[in-house]
Tab-separated table of C-alpha atoms in Angstrom:
chain	number	residue	atom	x	y	z
A	135	UNK	CA	-68.437	-266.257	55.426
A	136	UNK	CA	-65.153	-265.451	57.206
A	137	UNK	CA	-63.192	-268.004	55.145
A	138	UNK	CA	-64.258	-266.178	51.987
A	139	UNK	CA	-63.005	-262.801	53.163
A	140	UNK	CA	-59.359	-263.091	52.147
A	141	UNK	CA	-59.843	-264.120	48.477
A	142	UNK	CA	-62.717	-261.697	47.897
A	143	UNK	CA	-60.750	-258.845	49.474
A	144	UNK	CA	-57.788	-259.695	47.250
A	145	UNK	CA	-60.133	-259.753	44.261
A	146	UNK	CA	-61.641	-256.325	44.908
A	147	UNK	CA	-58.262	-254.760	45.729
A	148	UNK	CA	-56.815	-255.954	42.411
A	149	UNK	CA	-59.860	-254.652	40.555
A	150	UNK	CA	-59.592	-251.349	42.420
A	151	UNK	CA	-55.926	-250.970	41.541
A	152	UNK	CA	-56.335	-251.472	37.785
A	153	UNK	CA	-59.465	-249.303	37.522
A	154	UNK	CA	-57.946	-246.452	39.561
A	155	UNK	CA	-54.574	-246.607	37.797
A	156	UNK	CA	-56.228	-246.431	34.397
A	157	UNK	CA	-57.781	-243.138	35.452
A	158	UNK	CA	-54.316	-241.543	35.513
A	159	UNK	CA	-51.757	-243.879	33.893
A	160	UNK	CA	-52.625	-242.552	30.460
A	161	UNK	CA	-51.689	-239.002	31.565
A	162	UNK	CA	-47.958	-239.645	31.135
A	163	UNK	CA	-48.319	-241.653	27.924
A	164	UNK	CA	-50.908	-239.678	25.931
A	165	UNK	CA	-48.374	-237.446	24.138
A	166	UNK	CA	-46.708	-240.590	22.750
A	167	UNK	CA	-50.075	-242.188	21.947
A	168	UNK	CA	-51.361	-239.091	20.154
A	169	UNK	CA	-48.152	-238.806	18.134
A	170	UNK	CA	-48.553	-242.393	16.921
A	171	UNK	CA	-52.324	-242.514	16.347
A	172	UNK	CA	-52.921	-238.982	15.064
A	173	UNK	CA	-56.105	-236.901	15.551
A	174	UNK	CA	-54.537	-234.860	18.360
A	175	UNK	CA	-57.749	-232.821	18.573
A	176	UNK	CA	-59.277	-235.876	20.303
A	177	UNK	CA	-56.557	-235.862	22.989
A	178	UNK	CA	-58.868	-234.785	25.836
A	179	UNK	CA	-61.600	-237.228	24.845
A	180	UNK	CA	-59.511	-240.238	25.868
A	181	UNK	CA	-59.804	-238.955	29.456
A	182	UNK	CA	-63.369	-237.689	29.148
A	183	UNK	CA	-64.779	-240.937	27.726
A	184	UNK	CA	-63.401	-242.936	30.646
A	185	UNK	CA	-64.547	-240.384	33.254
A	186	UNK	CA	-68.080	-239.953	31.880
A	187	UNK	CA	-68.890	-243.619	31.424
A	188	UNK	CA	-67.357	-244.735	34.725
A	189	UNK	CA	-69.303	-242.032	36.589
A	190	UNK	CA	-72.613	-242.921	34.951
A	191	UNK	CA	-72.185	-246.680	35.391
A	192	UNK	CA	-71.572	-246.661	39.159
A	193	UNK	CA	-75.141	-245.992	40.437
A	194	UNK	CA	-76.625	-248.399	37.881
A	195	UNK	CA	-74.169	-251.102	38.970
A	196	UNK	CA	-75.083	-250.525	42.610
A	197	UNK	CA	-78.770	-250.950	41.845
A	198	UNK	CA	-78.153	-254.099	39.786
A	199	UNK	CA	-76.156	-255.570	42.677
A	200	UNK	CA	-79.177	-255.094	44.953
A	201	UNK	CA	-81.341	-256.901	42.386
A	202	UNK	CA	-79.035	-259.722	41.252
A	203	UNK	CA	-76.318	-260.022	43.894
A	204	UNK	CA	-72.869	-258.531	44.346
A	205	UNK	CA	-70.808	-261.377	42.908
A	206	UNK	CA	-72.413	-261.603	39.472
A	207	UNK	CA	-72.476	-257.866	38.770
A	208	UNK	CA	-68.921	-257.358	40.033
A	209	UNK	CA	-67.692	-260.283	37.932
A	210	UNK	CA	-69.400	-258.776	34.894
A	211	UNK	CA	-67.609	-255.487	35.526
A	212	UNK	CA	-64.231	-257.238	35.690
A	213	UNK	CA	-64.828	-258.983	32.360
A	214	UNK	CA	-66.093	-255.793	30.704
A	215	UNK	CA	-63.109	-253.802	31.951
A	216	UNK	CA	-60.689	-256.456	30.682
A	217	UNK	CA	-62.408	-256.463	27.273
A	218	UNK	CA	-62.203	-252.669	27.084
A	219	UNK	CA	-58.522	-252.748	28.071
A	220	UNK	CA	-57.630	-255.242	25.365
A	221	UNK	CA	-59.548	-253.241	22.768
A	222	UNK	CA	-57.663	-250.092	23.824
A	223	UNK	CA	-54.392	-251.943	23.349
A	224	UNK	CA	-55.408	-252.954	19.823
A	225	UNK	CA	-56.676	-249.456	18.851
A	226	UNK	CA	-55.482	-248.434	15.401
A	227	UNK	CA	-56.434	-244.762	15.563
A	228	UNK	CA	-57.522	-242.140	18.074
A	229	UNK	CA	-61.231	-242.501	17.291
A	230	UNK	CA	-61.071	-246.203	18.157
A	231	UNK	CA	-59.137	-245.448	21.336
A	232	UNK	CA	-61.788	-242.970	22.512
A	233	UNK	CA	-64.573	-245.508	21.869
A	234	UNK	CA	-62.677	-248.314	23.583
A	235	UNK	CA	-61.843	-246.057	26.539
A	236	UNK	CA	-65.597	-245.590	26.938
A	237	UNK	CA	-66.017	-249.395	27.057
A	238	UNK	CA	-63.208	-249.594	29.607
A	239	UNK	CA	-64.826	-246.799	31.610
A	240	UNK	CA	-68.107	-248.703	31.755
A	241	UNK	CA	-66.311	-251.701	33.225
A	242	UNK	CA	-64.465	-249.490	35.702
A	243	UNK	CA	-67.713	-247.806	36.735
A	244	UNK	CA	-69.286	-251.182	37.434
A	245	UNK	CA	-66.302	-252.309	39.512
A	246	UNK	CA	-65.614	-249.143	41.510
A	247	UNK	CA	-68.519	-249.241	44.016
A	248	UNK	CA	-67.949	-252.861	44.981
A	249	UNK	CA	-65.022	-252.500	47.394
A	250	UNK	CA	-67.311	-250.420	49.628
A	251	UNK	CA	-70.471	-252.451	48.922
A	252	UNK	CA	-68.872	-255.834	49.626
A	253	UNK	CA	-66.996	-254.469	52.654
A	254	UNK	CA	-70.385	-253.325	53.964
A	255	UNK	CA	-71.645	-256.903	53.640
A	256	UNK	CA	-68.577	-258.573	55.155
A	257	UNK	CA	-67.490	-256.310	58.003
A	258	UNK	CA	-68.995	-254.652	61.067
A	259	UNK	CA	-69.140	-250.874	61.490
A	260	UNK	CA	-66.069	-250.918	63.758
A	261	UNK	CA	-64.025	-252.837	61.186
A	262	UNK	CA	-65.178	-250.839	58.195
A	263	UNK	CA	-63.093	-247.789	59.112
A	264	UNK	CA	-59.925	-249.897	58.938
A	265	UNK	CA	-61.038	-251.351	55.612
A	266	UNK	CA	-61.675	-247.839	54.269
A	267	UNK	CA	-58.185	-246.835	55.371
A	268	UNK	CA	-56.767	-249.825	53.520
A	269	UNK	CA	-58.703	-248.886	50.383
A	270	UNK	CA	-57.370	-245.350	50.687
A	271	UNK	CA	-53.826	-246.752	50.816
A	272	UNK	CA	-54.531	-248.646	47.602
A	273	UNK	CA	-55.767	-245.474	45.888
A	274	UNK	CA	-52.635	-243.696	47.070
A	275	UNK	CA	-50.462	-246.522	45.785
A	276	UNK	CA	-52.159	-246.392	42.394
A	277	UNK	CA	-51.527	-242.638	42.170
A	278	UNK	CA	-47.809	-243.298	42.699
A	279	UNK	CA	-47.525	-246.428	40.543
A	280	UNK	CA	-49.494	-245.147	37.546
A	281	UNK	CA	-47.035	-242.546	36.190
A	282	UNK	CA	-44.034	-244.785	36.963
A	283	UNK	CA	-45.501	-247.816	35.181
A	284	UNK	CA	-46.717	-245.665	32.299
A	285	UNK	CA	-43.229	-244.310	31.746
A	286	UNK	CA	-41.628	-247.764	31.994
A	287	UNK	CA	-44.009	-249.330	29.494
A	288	UNK	CA	-43.487	-246.540	26.976
A	289	UNK	CA	-39.693	-246.596	27.320
A	290	UNK	CA	-39.164	-250.370	27.499
A	291	UNK	CA	-42.089	-251.924	25.589
A	292	UNK	CA	-44.972	-249.959	24.072
A	293	UNK	CA	-47.758	-247.684	25.305
A	294	UNK	CA	-50.155	-250.527	24.407
A	295	UNK	CA	-48.895	-252.473	27.426
A	296	UNK	CA	-50.507	-249.992	29.807
A	297	UNK	CA	-53.738	-251.652	28.662
A	298	UNK	CA	-52.550	-255.221	28.007
A	299	UNK	CA	-51.218	-255.545	31.569
A	300	UNK	CA	-54.777	-255.251	32.885
A	301	UNK	CA	-55.778	-258.615	31.372
A	302	UNK	CA	-53.792	-260.948	33.704
A	303	UNK	CA	-54.702	-258.796	36.728
A	304	UNK	CA	-58.405	-258.975	35.821
A	305	UNK	CA	-58.206	-262.734	35.279
A	306	UNK	CA	-56.618	-263.178	38.727
A	307	UNK	CA	-59.263	-260.919	40.278
A	308	UNK	CA	-62.018	-262.962	38.602
A	309	UNK	CA	-60.545	-266.299	39.766
A	310	UNK	CA	-60.203	-265.073	43.370
A	311	UNK	CA	-63.853	-264.006	43.312
A	312	UNK	CA	-65.152	-267.464	42.292
A	313	UNK	CA	-65.105	-269.083	45.796
A	314	UNK	CA	-67.025	-266.138	47.280
A	315	UNK	CA	-70.413	-267.203	48.651
A	316	UNK	CA	-72.342	-264.091	49.553
A	317	UNK	CA	-75.012	-264.283	52.223
A	318	UNK	CA	-76.875	-261.326	50.812
A	319	UNK	CA	-80.108	-262.462	49.146
A	320	UNK	CA	-80.948	-260.200	46.201
A	321	UNK	CA	-84.472	-258.961	45.560
A	322	UNK	CA	-85.048	-259.752	41.903
A	323	UNK	CA	-87.273	-257.429	39.897
A	324	UNK	CA	-87.754	-256.205	36.357
A	325	UNK	CA	-84.853	-254.130	35.034
A	326	UNK	CA	-85.741	-250.485	34.498
A	327	UNK	CA	-84.112	-250.152	31.075
A	328	UNK	CA	-85.632	-246.804	30.107
A	329	UNK	CA	-84.662	-245.349	33.472
A	330	UNK	CA	-81.062	-246.426	32.899
A	331	UNK	CA	-81.051	-244.866	29.412
A	332	UNK	CA	-82.520	-241.567	30.614
A	333	UNK	CA	-80.151	-241.388	33.579
A	334	UNK	CA	-77.060	-242.239	31.512
A	335	UNK	CA	-77.941	-239.811	28.720
A	336	UNK	CA	-78.802	-236.910	31.024
A	337	UNK	CA	-75.734	-237.229	33.259
A	338	UNK	CA	-73.430	-237.781	30.263
A	339	UNK	CA	-74.626	-234.558	28.653
A	340	UNK	CA	-74.130	-232.654	31.906
A	341	UNK	CA	-70.607	-234.062	32.273
A	342	UNK	CA	-69.839	-233.063	28.700
A	343	UNK	CA	-70.041	-229.442	29.833
A	344	UNK	CA	-66.851	-230.079	31.814
A	345	UNK	CA	-65.019	-231.191	28.656
A	346	UNK	CA	-66.230	-229.281	25.596
A	347	UNK	CA	-65.393	-225.640	24.909
A	348	UNK	CA	-68.394	-224.846	22.705
A	349	UNK	CA	-72.138	-225.452	23.080
A	350	UNK	CA	-71.749	-225.953	26.840
A	351	UNK	CA	-75.086	-224.290	27.549
A	352	UNK	CA	-76.839	-226.501	24.996
A	353	UNK	CA	-75.388	-229.680	26.493
A	354	UNK	CA	-76.206	-228.520	30.017
A	355	UNK	CA	-79.829	-227.649	29.218
A	356	UNK	CA	-80.359	-230.900	27.286
A	357	UNK	CA	-78.842	-232.916	30.134
A	358	UNK	CA	-80.945	-231.151	32.775
A	359	UNK	CA	-84.090	-231.761	30.689
A	360	UNK	CA	-83.355	-235.483	30.454
A	361	UNK	CA	-82.642	-235.674	34.189
A	362	UNK	CA	-86.012	-233.982	34.820
A	363	UNK	CA	-87.751	-236.544	32.569
A	364	UNK	CA	-85.836	-239.295	34.384
A	365	UNK	CA	-87.038	-238.102	37.793
A	366	UNK	CA	-90.666	-237.983	36.612
A	367	UNK	CA	-90.335	-241.428	35.024
A	368	UNK	CA	-88.691	-243.020	38.062
A	369	UNK	CA	-91.300	-241.596	40.451
A	370	UNK	CA	-93.936	-243.687	38.666
A	371	UNK	CA	-91.923	-246.854	38.079
A	372	UNK	CA	-92.570	-249.908	40.281
A	373	UNK	CA	-88.894	-250.917	40.286
A	374	UNK	CA	-86.847	-247.778	39.510
A	375	UNK	CA	-83.193	-247.990	38.524
A	376	UNK	CA	-82.392	-245.261	41.064
A	377	UNK	CA	-84.944	-245.391	43.910
A	378	UNK	CA	-85.880	-241.770	44.556
A	379	UNK	CA	-87.212	-242.786	47.966
A	380	UNK	CA	-83.578	-242.728	49.120
A	381	UNK	CA	-83.716	-238.966	48.775
A	382	UNK	CA	-86.693	-238.952	51.144
A	383	UNK	CA	-84.375	-240.363	53.820
A	384	UNK	CA	-83.074	-237.020	55.220
A	385	UNK	CA	-79.730	-238.231	56.653
A	386	UNK	CA	-78.837	-240.117	53.462
A	387	UNK	CA	-79.973	-237.219	51.252
A	388	UNK	CA	-77.908	-234.691	53.207
A	389	UNK	CA	-74.878	-236.985	53.112
A	390	UNK	CA	-75.195	-237.070	49.313
A	391	UNK	CA	-75.416	-233.263	49.228
A	392	UNK	CA	-72.464	-232.945	51.592
A	393	UNK	CA	-70.310	-235.349	49.565
A	394	UNK	CA	-71.096	-233.387	46.404
A	395	UNK	CA	-70.213	-230.021	47.969
A	396	UNK	CA	-67.080	-231.242	49.758
A	397	UNK	CA	-65.658	-232.795	46.573
A	398	UNK	CA	-66.717	-229.833	44.441
A	399	UNK	CA	-64.819	-227.639	46.881
A	400	UNK	CA	-61.439	-229.292	47.195
A	401	UNK	CA	-61.221	-232.855	45.863
A	402	UNK	CA	-59.724	-231.408	42.685
A	403	UNK	CA	-56.714	-230.114	44.622
A	404	UNK	CA	-54.531	-232.821	43.058
A	405	UNK	CA	-54.988	-231.196	39.644
A	406	UNK	CA	-53.439	-227.857	40.687
A	407	UNK	CA	-50.960	-228.319	43.546
A	408	UNK	CA	-48.375	-230.024	41.253
A	409	UNK	CA	-48.716	-227.119	38.806
A	410	UNK	CA	-48.039	-224.622	41.604
A	411	UNK	CA	-45.035	-226.539	42.962
A	412	UNK	CA	-43.496	-227.070	39.526
A	413	UNK	CA	-43.770	-223.333	38.958
A	414	UNK	CA	-41.940	-222.909	42.272
A	415	UNK	CA	-39.052	-224.918	40.826
A	416	UNK	CA	-39.793	-228.420	42.115
A	417	UNK	CA	-39.496	-231.423	39.801
A	418	UNK	CA	-42.441	-233.484	38.584
A	419	UNK	CA	-41.559	-236.204	41.118
A	420	UNK	CA	-41.199	-233.807	44.067
A	421	UNK	CA	-44.443	-232.007	43.199
A	422	UNK	CA	-46.337	-235.190	44.061
A	423	UNK	CA	-44.792	-235.573	47.531
A	424	UNK	CA	-47.488	-233.551	49.401
A	425	UNK	CA	-50.066	-236.141	48.369
A	426	UNK	CA	-48.327	-238.725	50.539
A	427	UNK	CA	-49.259	-236.415	53.417
A	428	UNK	CA	-52.821	-236.331	52.100
A	429	UNK	CA	-52.977	-240.145	52.114
A	430	UNK	CA	-51.441	-240.384	55.577
A	431	UNK	CA	-53.935	-237.890	57.012
A	432	UNK	CA	-56.794	-239.785	55.365
A	433	UNK	CA	-55.679	-243.177	56.695
A	434	UNK	CA	-54.918	-241.866	60.182
A	435	UNK	CA	-58.569	-240.994	60.848
A	436	UNK	CA	-60.271	-243.582	58.622
A	437	UNK	CA	-58.869	-246.412	60.777
A	438	UNK	CA	-60.835	-245.174	63.793
A	439	UNK	CA	-63.893	-243.754	62.021
A	440	UNK	CA	-66.020	-246.877	62.475
A	441	UNK	CA	-65.601	-246.809	66.258
A	442	UNK	CA	-66.171	-243.063	66.341
A	443	UNK	CA	-69.468	-243.420	64.458
A	444	UNK	CA	-70.804	-245.733	67.160
A	445	UNK	CA	-69.574	-243.465	69.926
A	446	UNK	CA	-70.436	-240.006	68.553
A	447	UNK	CA	-72.764	-240.528	65.587
A	448	UNK	CA	-72.586	-239.354	61.989
A	449	UNK	CA	-73.618	-235.720	62.431
A	450	UNK	CA	-70.884	-234.712	64.849
A	451	UNK	CA	-68.151	-236.415	62.833
A	452	UNK	CA	-69.296	-234.886	59.554
A	453	UNK	CA	-69.400	-231.432	61.126
A	454	UNK	CA	-65.840	-231.910	62.404
A	455	UNK	CA	-64.678	-233.297	59.051
A	456	UNK	CA	-66.159	-230.416	57.090
A	457	UNK	CA	-64.775	-227.857	59.552
A	458	UNK	CA	-61.298	-229.323	59.060
A	459	UNK	CA	-61.886	-229.240	55.287
A	460	UNK	CA	-62.683	-225.518	55.513
A	461	UNK	CA	-59.415	-224.980	57.432
A	462	UNK	CA	-57.477	-226.715	54.652
A	463	UNK	CA	-59.352	-224.613	52.090
A	464	UNK	CA	-58.344	-221.424	53.900
A	465	UNK	CA	-54.721	-222.584	54.058
A	466	UNK	CA	-54.721	-223.226	50.302
A	467	UNK	CA	-56.480	-219.901	49.587
A	468	UNK	CA	-53.529	-218.207	51.309
A	469	UNK	CA	-51.065	-220.031	49.054
A	470	UNK	CA	-48.694	-217.545	47.456
A	471	UNK	CA	-45.307	-217.301	45.808
A	472	UNK	CA	-42.589	-218.623	48.083
A	473	UNK	CA	-44.832	-220.962	50.100
A	474	UNK	CA	-43.331	-224.239	49.009
A	475	UNK	CA	-43.213	-227.890	49.923
A	476	UNK	CA	-43.628	-227.740	53.715
A	477	UNK	CA	-46.668	-225.442	53.660
A	478	UNK	CA	-48.504	-227.337	50.900
A	479	UNK	CA	-47.753	-230.666	52.578
A	480	UNK	CA	-49.225	-229.415	55.866
A	481	UNK	CA	-52.317	-228.134	54.040
A	482	UNK	CA	-52.799	-231.498	52.331
A	483	UNK	CA	-52.323	-233.438	55.564
A	484	UNK	CA	-55.162	-231.346	57.035
A	485	UNK	CA	-57.227	-231.947	53.915
A	486	UNK	CA	-56.528	-235.684	54.077
A	487	UNK	CA	-57.826	-235.787	57.657
A	488	UNK	CA	-60.975	-233.985	56.502
A	489	UNK	CA	-61.725	-236.298	53.588
A	490	UNK	CA	-60.807	-239.353	55.663
A	491	UNK	CA	-63.649	-238.457	58.017
A	492	UNK	CA	-66.140	-237.226	55.424
A	493	UNK	CA	-65.770	-240.111	52.964
A	494	UNK	CA	-65.558	-242.942	55.502
A	495	UNK	CA	-68.422	-241.713	57.678
A	496	UNK	CA	-70.638	-241.040	54.640
A	497	UNK	CA	-70.013	-244.497	53.171
A	498	UNK	CA	-70.825	-246.172	56.487
A	499	UNK	CA	-73.932	-244.013	56.864
A	500	UNK	CA	-75.138	-244.714	53.326
A	501	UNK	CA	-75.097	-248.426	54.180
A	502	UNK	CA	-76.399	-248.417	57.745
A	503	UNK	CA	-79.229	-245.938	57.290
A	504	UNK	CA	-81.030	-247.768	54.476
A	505	UNK	CA	-82.723	-251.117	53.999
A	506	UNK	CA	-80.222	-253.912	53.134
A	507	UNK	CA	-81.905	-254.248	49.730
A	508	UNK	CA	-80.839	-250.656	48.967
A	509	UNK	CA	-77.301	-250.818	50.308
A	510	UNK	CA	-75.691	-251.205	46.888
A	511	UNK	CA	-77.419	-248.308	45.165
A	512	UNK	CA	-77.102	-246.093	48.252
A	513	UNK	CA	-73.340	-246.699	48.430
A	514	UNK	CA	-72.872	-246.082	44.714
A	515	UNK	CA	-74.919	-242.863	44.854
A	516	UNK	CA	-72.496	-241.550	47.455
A	517	UNK	CA	-69.608	-242.263	45.100
A	518	UNK	CA	-71.559	-240.813	42.184
A	519	UNK	CA	-72.154	-237.536	44.039
A	520	UNK	CA	-68.434	-237.302	44.812
A	521	UNK	CA	-67.485	-237.891	41.169
A	522	UNK	CA	-69.962	-235.319	39.866
A	523	UNK	CA	-68.835	-232.785	42.477
A	524	UNK	CA	-65.173	-233.339	41.607
A	525	UNK	CA	-65.801	-232.976	37.867
A	526	UNK	CA	-67.712	-229.710	38.314
A	527	UNK	CA	-65.239	-228.330	40.858
A	528	UNK	CA	-62.188	-229.077	38.697
A	529	UNK	CA	-63.868	-227.445	35.681
A	530	UNK	CA	-64.714	-224.245	37.593
A	531	UNK	CA	-61.213	-224.132	39.086
A	532	UNK	CA	-59.684	-224.568	35.629
A	533	UNK	CA	-61.773	-221.690	34.292
A	534	UNK	CA	-60.672	-219.438	37.156
A	535	UNK	CA	-57.032	-220.353	36.546
A	536	UNK	CA	-57.226	-219.733	32.790
A	537	UNK	CA	-58.848	-216.318	33.218
A	538	UNK	CA	-56.413	-215.083	35.865
A	539	UNK	CA	-53.694	-212.545	35.114
A	540	UNK	CA	-50.983	-214.869	36.456
A	541	UNK	CA	-50.555	-218.393	37.746
A	542	UNK	CA	-50.298	-217.254	41.362
A	543	UNK	CA	-53.453	-215.128	41.242
A	544	UNK	CA	-55.236	-217.993	39.468
A	545	UNK	CA	-54.178	-220.432	42.201
A	546	UNK	CA	-55.481	-218.036	44.860
A	547	UNK	CA	-58.779	-217.545	43.026
A	548	UNK	CA	-59.462	-221.228	42.514
A	549	UNK	CA	-58.665	-222.135	46.107
A	550	UNK	CA	-60.733	-219.199	47.354
A	551	UNK	CA	-63.589	-220.791	45.412
A	552	UNK	CA	-62.768	-224.092	47.135
A	553	UNK	CA	-62.784	-222.466	50.568
A	554	UNK	CA	-66.175	-220.774	49.982
A	555	UNK	CA	-67.777	-223.993	48.752
A	556	UNK	CA	-66.296	-225.864	51.733
A	557	UNK	CA	-68.250	-223.461	53.961
A	558	UNK	CA	-71.428	-224.529	52.127
A	559	UNK	CA	-70.427	-228.150	52.716
A	560	UNK	CA	-69.983	-227.388	56.426
A	561	UNK	CA	-73.445	-225.810	56.539
A	562	UNK	CA	-74.962	-228.911	54.927
A	563	UNK	CA	-73.394	-231.126	57.631
A	564	UNK	CA	-75.428	-229.288	60.267
A	565	UNK	CA	-78.622	-230.415	58.483
A	566	UNK	CA	-78.184	-234.046	59.571
A	567	UNK	CA	-80.644	-234.623	62.395
A	568	UNK	CA	-82.780	-237.255	64.090
A	569	UNK	CA	-81.775	-240.901	64.344
A	570	UNK	CA	-78.607	-240.247	62.448
A	571	UNK	CA	-76.981	-239.970	65.875
A	572	UNK	CA	-77.899	-243.590	66.651
A	573	UNK	CA	-76.625	-245.736	63.757
A	574	UNK	CA	-77.416	-249.078	65.395
A	575	UNK	CA	-80.999	-248.071	66.070
A	576	UNK	CA	-81.772	-247.577	62.405
A	577	UNK	CA	-80.363	-250.830	61.046
A	578	UNK	CA	-82.936	-253.113	59.460
C-alpha cells in the first residue's frame, strides 16, 4: 500500500484545495456576479446553498464509504463537484447559480471527509499528526489563494472561470486516484434511503435558521421535529445511515460534543477579526495577516499530536487544548479600540495552537476508538459537528454585533460569547474517561 500513498495523497490534496477555495473564492466576486445576473436578493443564498448541502452530505458520505469503500465514494464526489462547478460557470441567472451551487456543495461535502478518512487508513497514529498539519497548511493556503485568484479571474477573464478552473483540477485528482488499491474491505448492506432523506431535510431546515431573517422559529421547529423522527427511525433500522450506537461510545460522543462547542465558541473568529482590523485602519490584505499566525500555531502542535496521543492519551490533550482555547477567547474578549495587529496576531496564534490540538486529537480519536467498519462515518460526524457548531456560532455572533451600539462593543460582546462557550467546551473535555487514555488498547 505504500507505493499508492503519493498519488492518493496528491489526489485528496487537490480535491481539498478546490472544495475549500470554493467556500470563500466567491466572496470577492459575488458583487460582480450579482450585478451581471440580477436578483440581488438571492446574494446570500449562493453561500448558504453551498454551506448547507456540503454540511449535510459529509456524514452520509462517510457512512457510504464504510459500506462501499473509500475510493468509489470519493471518486463520485470528485465527479459531482466538477459537474456542479461547470454548471455554476454556465449559470444564466441567479436562481440557476443558487441551484448549481447546491449541486457543487453536495460534491464538496462528499469529498471533504476523505482526506482524514483515507489518512486514517494509510498512516499510523504517530504519522497522522504530521498529515493533519499538512492538511491544515493546505486549508491555510486556500484561504490566501481564494481571494487573489477570484480577483484575477474577474479582472483578466470572467467570474465564470472561478468555476471552470475546477474542472482540470478535478480531472487530475480523479486520474491520480485510479491506481489506489485500498486494503479496507467494506461491509456492504442495504442503503438507508429514508434515513438519508430525514437527516438531510432536518439538518437543512436547522441550518436555514442561520441564513433567513424571517420564519426562523418555524424552520427550527420543523428541522428539530424531522431530526427527532430520524433518530426514532434510525434506532429501529438494521443498517442505519448514521449509526446511533456511536453515540453510546462515551469518548466518541463527548469528542463530538466538544468539537461542536469549541467551534461554536471561536471557529467563526475569521468572520470578525478582519472587520475589526479594517475599522482600525488596516487594509483588506493586512487584515488577513493574523490568520497566518493561526495556521502556524495549528501546524506547530498538529505535527506532534499523534505522538502525544500515544504518550498522554486523548483526555489530557483535549483538556489542554480547550484550556488554551479559553485563553484565546479571553484575549479576544478584551479586544478594544487601539489593540491592533500585534495583539490580534498573538491571540490567533494561541487560538491556532488550541484548535491544532482539539481538531487533530479528535479526528485521531474518532478513528481509533471505533470499529474499522465505522471509521468513515465516525470521522465525518466529527467534521459535521464542527460545521454545525461554526454555523450556529457565527450566526449568534453576527446577531450580537448587529444589535450592539457600536462596532467595538459588538466585537467585545461576540467574543465574550465565544469565551463563555469555550468554558463549556473545556468542561466537556473533562467528561472523557475510561479507556480513552489508552488508544492502542481499544483498537479493533
